[in-house]
Amino acid sequence: PAMLFFLAYFAYRKMYFQMILCILVQLIVYIPSLIVVLATTNLGSSALTEWAQTFDIKGEYFQIVYNTSNFLNYALMFIAGLFSNWLYYCHAIRKIKELKDTGKATREVIRAKGGPSQLSLILLLVSPFILGAITFGVALPSLYFMRFNRPII
């Protein structure tokens, strides 16, 4: 499961640094796919669409970049899945060592500080819907204005 849902795994295990790092890598890797989507959809005369249409998405070089980005995405999934338990083990050892260094390393404190976080997992799973709703709410008035060339009111 960690190979397919590595972001959820990292959130559930309170491995926030690894989760944010994977999100940033995925955002960079998804740029060619975003260019293809923007160049092939008709969103009116949006600046992003016009910028994306400047790329030759059917050209040989762009196809190499696009295929490489897809390969890197799958490689990230594979590597995250392959090393997720080891990363969690190192994370847990480091957290326990930090607690021992402060002198608060009783069994109850370690249990309270450790363990999975259902709240982080829920926030990670719900955040795309919240961001999508915000984006849709911001973009809808501008799309309406671009289509009919008049304000909503």
XYZ file of N, CA and C in Angstrom:
459
model
N 0.808 -1.208 0.000
C 0.000 0.000 0.000
C 0.848 1.267 0.000
N 2.032 1.214 0.592
C 2.863 2.413 0.652
C 3.364 2.819 -0.733
N 3.431 1.869 -1.666
C 3.889 2.210 -3.010
C 2.846 3.049 -3.746
N 1.595 2.712 -3.602
C 0.547 3.459 -4.293
C 0.103 4.695 -3.524
N 0.116 4.609 -2.212
C -0.397 5.692 -1.380
C 0.682 6.190 -0.421
N 1.851 6.506 -0.956
C 2.976 6.853 -0.100
C 2.753 8.160 0.649
N 2.046 9.108 0.053
C 1.762 10.355 0.776
C 0.858 10.091 1.976
N -0.145 9.251 1.785
C -1.028 8.903 2.894
C -0.260 8.116 3.959
N 0.638 7.252 3.526
C 1.445 6.475 4.474
C 2.310 7.406 5.320
N 2.986 8.359 4.665
C 3.845 9.282 5.395
C 3.029 10.164 6.340
N 1.848 10.600 5.925
C 0.998 11.410 6.803
C 0.527 10.591 7.992
N 0.120 9.366 7.744
C -0.373 8.493 8.811
C 0.712 8.194 9.840
N 1.944 8.087 9.385
C 3.070 7.773 10.267
C 3.754 9.020 10.830
N 3.173 10.203 10.623
C 3.705 11.484 11.115
C 5.095 11.783 10.556
N 5.314 11.403 9.318
C 6.584 11.660 8.642
C 6.379 12.847 7.703
N 6.215 14.025 8.288
C 5.810 15.206 7.532
C 6.893 15.701 6.583
N 8.149 15.616 6.975
C 9.229 16.064 6.095
C 9.255 15.225 4.816
N 9.167 13.915 4.954
C 9.182 13.035 3.784
C 7.950 13.279 2.908
N 6.806 13.544 3.543
C 5.587 13.796 2.797
C 5.713 15.083 1.972
N 6.195 16.148 2.592
C 6.337 17.430 1.886
C 7.385 17.312 0.785
N 8.463 16.595 1.052
C 9.491 16.397 0.034
C 8.918 15.660 -1.182
N 8.124 14.617 -0.947
C 7.505 13.875 -2.056
C 6.494 14.731 -2.805
N 5.749 15.574 -2.085
C 4.796 16.470 -2.755
C 5.541 17.436 -3.666
N 6.640 18.014 -3.194
C 7.414 18.944 -4.018
C 8.008 18.251 -5.244
N 8.517 17.039 -5.066
C 9.064 16.293 -6.210
C 7.954 15.985 -7.212
N 6.785 15.589 -6.705
C 5.671 15.297 -7.614
C 5.205 16.543 -8.360
N 5.178 17.677 -7.692
C 4.778 18.912 -8.373
C 5.727 19.237 -9.517
N 7.017 19.053 -9.301
C 7.995 19.314 -10.359
C 7.845 18.304 -11.491
N 7.631 17.043 -11.142
C 7.521 15.983 -12.143
C 6.244 16.138 -12.976
N 5.187 16.703 -12.405
C 3.909 16.837 -13.109
C 3.840 18.036 -14.060
N 4.868 18.865 -14.118
C 4.824 20.055 -14.973
C 4.572 19.705 -16.441
N 5.264 18.726 -17.043
C 4.958 18.396 -18.445
C 3.509 17.927 -18.647
N 2.966 17.160 -17.716
C 1.567 16.731 -17.836
C 0.625 17.924 -17.746
N 0.943 18.862 -16.886
C 0.123 20.070 -16.763
C 0.165 20.881 -18.053
N 1.323 20.951 -18.680
C 1.448 21.669 -19.954
C 0.577 21.011 -21.017
N 0.573 19.688 -21.069
C -0.248 18.969 -22.055
C -1.733 19.259 -21.808
N -2.166 19.195 -20.556
C -3.572 19.441 -20.236
C -3.965 20.870 -20.594
N -3.134 21.827 -20.232
C -3.456 23.223 -20.533
C -3.442 23.512 -22.030
N -2.532 22.871 -22.750
C -2.430 23.123 -24.194
C -3.563 22.474 -24.977
N -4.139 21.393 -24.460
C -5.164 20.677 -25.229
C -6.591 21.003 -24.795
N -6.773 21.721 -23.697
C -8.122 22.102 -23.288
C -8.379 23.540 -23.683
N -9.620 23.857 -23.886
C -9.989 25.205 -24.291
C -10.567 25.945 -23.084
N -9.728 26.732 -22.448
C -10.169 27.520 -21.297
C -10.350 28.984 -21.661
N -10.535 29.266 -22.916
C -10.659 30.653 -23.345
C -9.283 31.224 -23.627
N -9.125 32.485 -23.356
C -7.837 33.132 -23.625
C -7.050 33.323 -22.337
N -6.966 32.293 -21.566
C -6.217 32.337 -20.322
C -4.729 32.446 -20.620
N -4.024 33.177 -19.791
C -2.580 33.352 -19.983
C -1.843 32.025 -19.858
N -2.297 31.168 -18.944
C -1.660 29.862 -18.796
C -1.865 28.994 -20.026
N -3.071 29.041 -20.599
C -3.338 28.263 -21.809
C -2.478 28.766 -22.962
N -2.398 30.069 -23.102
C -1.574 30.628 -24.174
C -0.107 30.265 -23.984
N 0.357 30.283 -22.732
C 1.744 29.903 -22.459
C 1.971 28.436 -22.792
N 1.034 27.575 -22.396
C 1.188 26.143 -22.637
C 1.144 25.822 -24.125
N 0.393 26.609 -24.892
C 0.292 26.348 -26.326
C 1.551 26.758 -27.083
N 2.468 27.444 -26.418
C 3.735 27.773 -27.073
C 4.659 26.562 -27.165
N 4.384 25.516 -26.399
C 5.192 24.300 -26.446
C 4.714 23.409 -27.583
N 5.653 22.765 -28.224
C 5.328 21.797 -29.268
C 5.146 20.435 -28.589
N 3.915 20.173 -28.102
C 3.691 18.973 -27.302
C 3.758 17.697 -28.129
N 3.679 17.796 -29.438
C 3.810 16.619 -30.290
C 5.239 16.442 -30.792
N 6.112 17.381 -30.423
C 7.508 17.304 -30.861
C 8.291 16.234 -30.120
N 9.408 15.863 -30.722
C 10.217 14.773 -30.184
C 10.803 15.121 -28.821
N 11.318 16.335 -28.658
C 11.964 16.700 -27.394
C 10.966 16.785 -26.251
N 9.801 17.354 -26.531
C 8.794 17.426 -25.469
C 8.318 16.030 -25.095
N 8.176 15.148 -26.058
C 7.756 13.779 -25.759
C 8.789 13.062 -24.887
N 10.068 13.352 -25.116
C 11.117 12.767 -24.270
C 10.979 13.288 -22.842
N 10.774 14.582 -22.694
C 10.609 15.172 -21.363
C 9.353 14.626 -20.694
N 8.274 14.530 -21.450
C 7.006 14.028 -20.915
C 7.136 12.574 -20.451
N 7.741 11.727 -21.280
C 7.926 10.316 -20.911
C 8.885 10.166 -19.735
N 9.917 10.996 -19.698
C 10.857 10.968 -18.572
C 10.159 11.364 -17.279
N 9.292 12.360 -17.347
C 8.578 12.782 -16.136
C 7.627 11.680 -15.656
N 6.988 10.988 -16.575
C 6.143 9.855 -16.174
C 6.972 8.744 -15.540
N 8.139 8.463 -16.117
C 9.023 7.451 -15.549
C 9.466 7.862 -14.143
N 9.819 9.137 -13.962
C 10.249 9.612 -12.642
C 9.128 9.511 -11.617
N 7.897 9.733 -12.045
C 6.769 9.590 -11.131
C 6.640 8.144 -10.656
N 6.720 7.205 -11.582
C 6.647 5.791 -11.198
C 7.865 5.375 -10.365
N 9.030 5.931 -10.684
C 10.225 5.627 -9.895
C 10.067 6.144 -8.469
N 9.490 7.336 -8.318
C 9.240 7.873 -6.976
C 8.289 6.971 -6.206
N 7.237 6.502 -6.854
C 6.298 5.595 -6.196
C 6.994 4.305 -5.772
N 7.813 3.752 -6.660
C 8.505 2.506 -6.371
C 9.498 2.671 -5.222
N 10.292 3.734 -5.278
C 11.301 3.966 -4.236
C 10.640 4.255 -2.900
N 9.577 5.069 -2.903
C 8.866 5.362 -1.655
C 8.261 4.093 -1.068
N 7.699 3.251 -1.905
C 7.133 2.000 -1.417
C 8.191 1.027 -0.934
N 9.318 0.994 -1.633
C 10.388 0.069 -1.281
C 11.045 0.427 0.048
N 11.228 1.725 0.287
C 11.952 2.163 1.474
C 11.061 2.748 2.564
N 9.747 2.661 2.442
C 8.855 3.318 3.406
C 9.005 2.748 4.820
N 9.087 1.435 4.956
C 9.245 0.851 6.295
C 10.594 1.206 6.906
N 11.639 1.191 6.093
C 12.959 1.564 6.592
C 12.978 3.033 7.012
N 12.371 3.909 6.202
C 12.292 5.331 6.556
C 11.513 5.530 7.853
N 10.432 4.772 8.010
C 9.659 4.880 9.243
C 10.464 4.385 10.438
N 11.199 3.311 10.257
C 12.044 2.787 11.339
C 13.068 3.844 11.765
N 13.756 4.459 10.806
C 14.741 5.507 11.114
C 14.070 6.696 11.789
N 12.887 7.055 11.323
C 12.131 8.168 11.911
C 11.771 7.866 13.366
N 11.300 6.663 13.620
C 10.909 6.287 14.986
C 12.121 6.235 15.905
N 13.224 5.683 15.444
C 14.450 5.623 16.259
C 14.923 7.034 16.598
N 14.892 7.929 15.619
C 15.330 9.309 15.854
C 14.432 10.011 16.872
N 13.125 9.819 16.779
C 12.191 10.446 17.722
C 12.375 9.895 19.135
N 12.589 8.580 19.255
C 12.805 7.981 20.570
C 14.117 8.476 21.165
N 15.148 8.604 20.322
C 16.439 9.110 20.806
C 16.298 10.548 21.302
N 15.521 11.368 20.589
C 15.288 12.742 21.040
C 14.598 12.766 22.397
N 13.629 11.868 22.588
C 12.950 11.797 23.883
C 13.903 11.332 24.987
N 14.770 10.375 24.670
C 15.736 9.902 25.667
C 16.732 10.989 26.038
N 17.114 11.814 25.057
C 18.055 12.898 25.333
C 17.466 13.952 26.259
N 16.150 14.146 26.199
C 15.510 15.110 27.086
C 15.206 14.512 28.450
N 15.345 13.210 28.596
C 15.097 12.551 29.868
C 13.630 12.233 30.125
N 12.783 12.329 29.117
C 11.343 12.073 29.267
C 10.915 10.765 28.619
N 11.824 9.840 28.465
C 11.542 8.635 27.683
C 10.926 7.523 28.528
N 9.784 7.782 29.112
C 9.054 6.686 29.757
C 8.202 6.001 28.701
N 7.769 4.811 28.986
C 6.972 4.051 28.027
C 5.681 4.799 27.659
N 5.069 5.453 28.637
C 3.814 6.180 28.383
C 4.047 7.388 27.478
N 5.156 8.105 27.695
C 5.463 9.281 26.875
C 5.764 8.859 25.445
N 6.502 7.765 25.293
C 6.822 7.279 23.942
C 5.554 6.860 23.221
N 4.643 6.203 23.927
C 3.360 5.815 23.309
C 2.537 7.035 22.930
N 2.537 8.046 23.804
C 1.742 9.251 23.538
C 2.304 10.031 22.344
N 3.627 10.138 22.264
C 4.255 10.873 21.163
C 4.235 10.089 19.859
N 4.319 8.787 19.950
C 4.384 7.954 18.750
C 3.013 7.545 18.281
N 3.008 6.538 17.441
C 1.746 6.038 16.922
C 1.297 6.808 15.700
N 0.327 6.273 15.036
C -0.154 6.908 13.804
C -1.037 8.120 14.091
N -1.225 8.929 13.056
C -2.055 10.125 13.172
C -3.205 10.036 12.163
N -4.379 9.733 12.664
C -5.551 9.671 11.789
C -5.916 11.065 11.283
N -5.701 12.090 12.118
C -6.030 13.461 11.727
C -5.200 13.900 10.518
N -3.907 13.608 10.524
C -3.054 13.961 9.386
C -3.500 13.262 8.120
N -3.867 12.008 8.239
C -4.332 11.250 7.083
C -5.617 11.849 6.523
N -6.553 12.182 7.401
C -7.818 12.780 6.965
C -7.569 14.128 6.300
N -6.698 14.957 6.893
C -6.392 16.263 6.301
C -5.749 16.111 4.930
N -4.866 15.138 4.787
C -4.226 14.913 3.492
C -5.234 14.476 2.445
N -6.175 13.627 2.828
C -7.161 13.123 1.872
C -8.229 14.159 1.529
N -8.533 15.057 2.448
C -9.586 16.056 2.235
C -9.039 17.322 1.565
N -7.751 17.615 1.754
C -7.190 18.867 1.242
C -7.327 19.051 -0.272
N -7.178 18.034 -1.128
C -7.393 18.288 -2.558
C -8.810 18.755 -2.884
N -9.798 18.248 -2.158
C -11.174 18.680 -2.404
C -11.383 20.122 -1.957
N -10.778 20.485 -0.841
C -10.885 21.867 -0.360
C -10.177 22.810 -1.321
N -8.956 22.445 -1.744
C -8.228 23.287 -2.698
C -8.957 23.373 -4.034
N -9.554 22.268 -4.466
C -10.331 22.287 -5.706
C -11.541 23.194 -5.602
N -12.227 23.169 -4.464
C -13.391 24.033 -4.273
C -12.977 25.497 -4.264
N -11.859 25.804 -3.619
C -11.367 27.184 -3.600
C -10.980 27.622 -5.007
N -10.261 26.766 -5.715
C -9.849 27.091 -7.081
C -11.058 27.283 -7.989
N -12.027 26.398 -7.874
C -13.239 26.505 -8.686
C -13.989 27.794 -8.347
N -14.064 28.130 -7.072
C -14.756 29.353 -6.659
C -14.068 30.597 -7.149
N -12.745 30.572 -7.234
C -11.999 31.723 -7.729
C -12.048 31.781 -9.250
N -11.966 30.621 -9.911
C -11.878 30.582 -11.371
C -13.225 30.752 -12.054
N -14.307 30.341 -11.416
C -15.616 30.379 -12.064
C -16.021 31.780 -12.518
N -15.910 32.803 -11.680
C -16.292 34.141 -12.157
C -15.446 34.616 -13.336
N -14.143 34.320 -13.328
C -13.305 34.767 -14.439
C -13.625 33.995 -15.718
N -13.952 32.696 -15.610
C -14.336 31.930 -16.798
C -15.657 32.443 -17.374
N -16.592 32.788 -16.506
C -17.871 33.329 -16.960
C -17.653 34.651 -17.685
N -16.798 35.498 -17.110
C -16.525 36.795 -17.728
C -15.842 36.619 -19.073
N -14.904 35.669 -19.180
C -14.202 35.443 -20.438
C -15.160 34.916 -21.504
N -16.127 34.096 -21.112
C -17.027 33.508 -22.103
C -18.050 34.518 -22.610
N -18.648 35.266 -21.708
C -19.716 36.175 -22.098
C -19.262 37.635 -22.155
N -18.029 37.896 -21.758
C -17.442 39.229 -21.791
C -18.273 40.259 -21.041
N -18.802 39.838 -19.907
C -19.530 40.762 -19.055
C -19.440 40.265 -17.615
N -19.539 41.150 -16.662
C -19.480 40.715 -15.258
C -20.699 39.887 -14.879
N -20.571 39.126 -13.791
C -21.650 38.255 -13.334
C -22.836 39.066 -12.836
N -22.566 40.146 -12.161
C -23.649 40.936 -11.539
C -24.428 41.734 -12.560
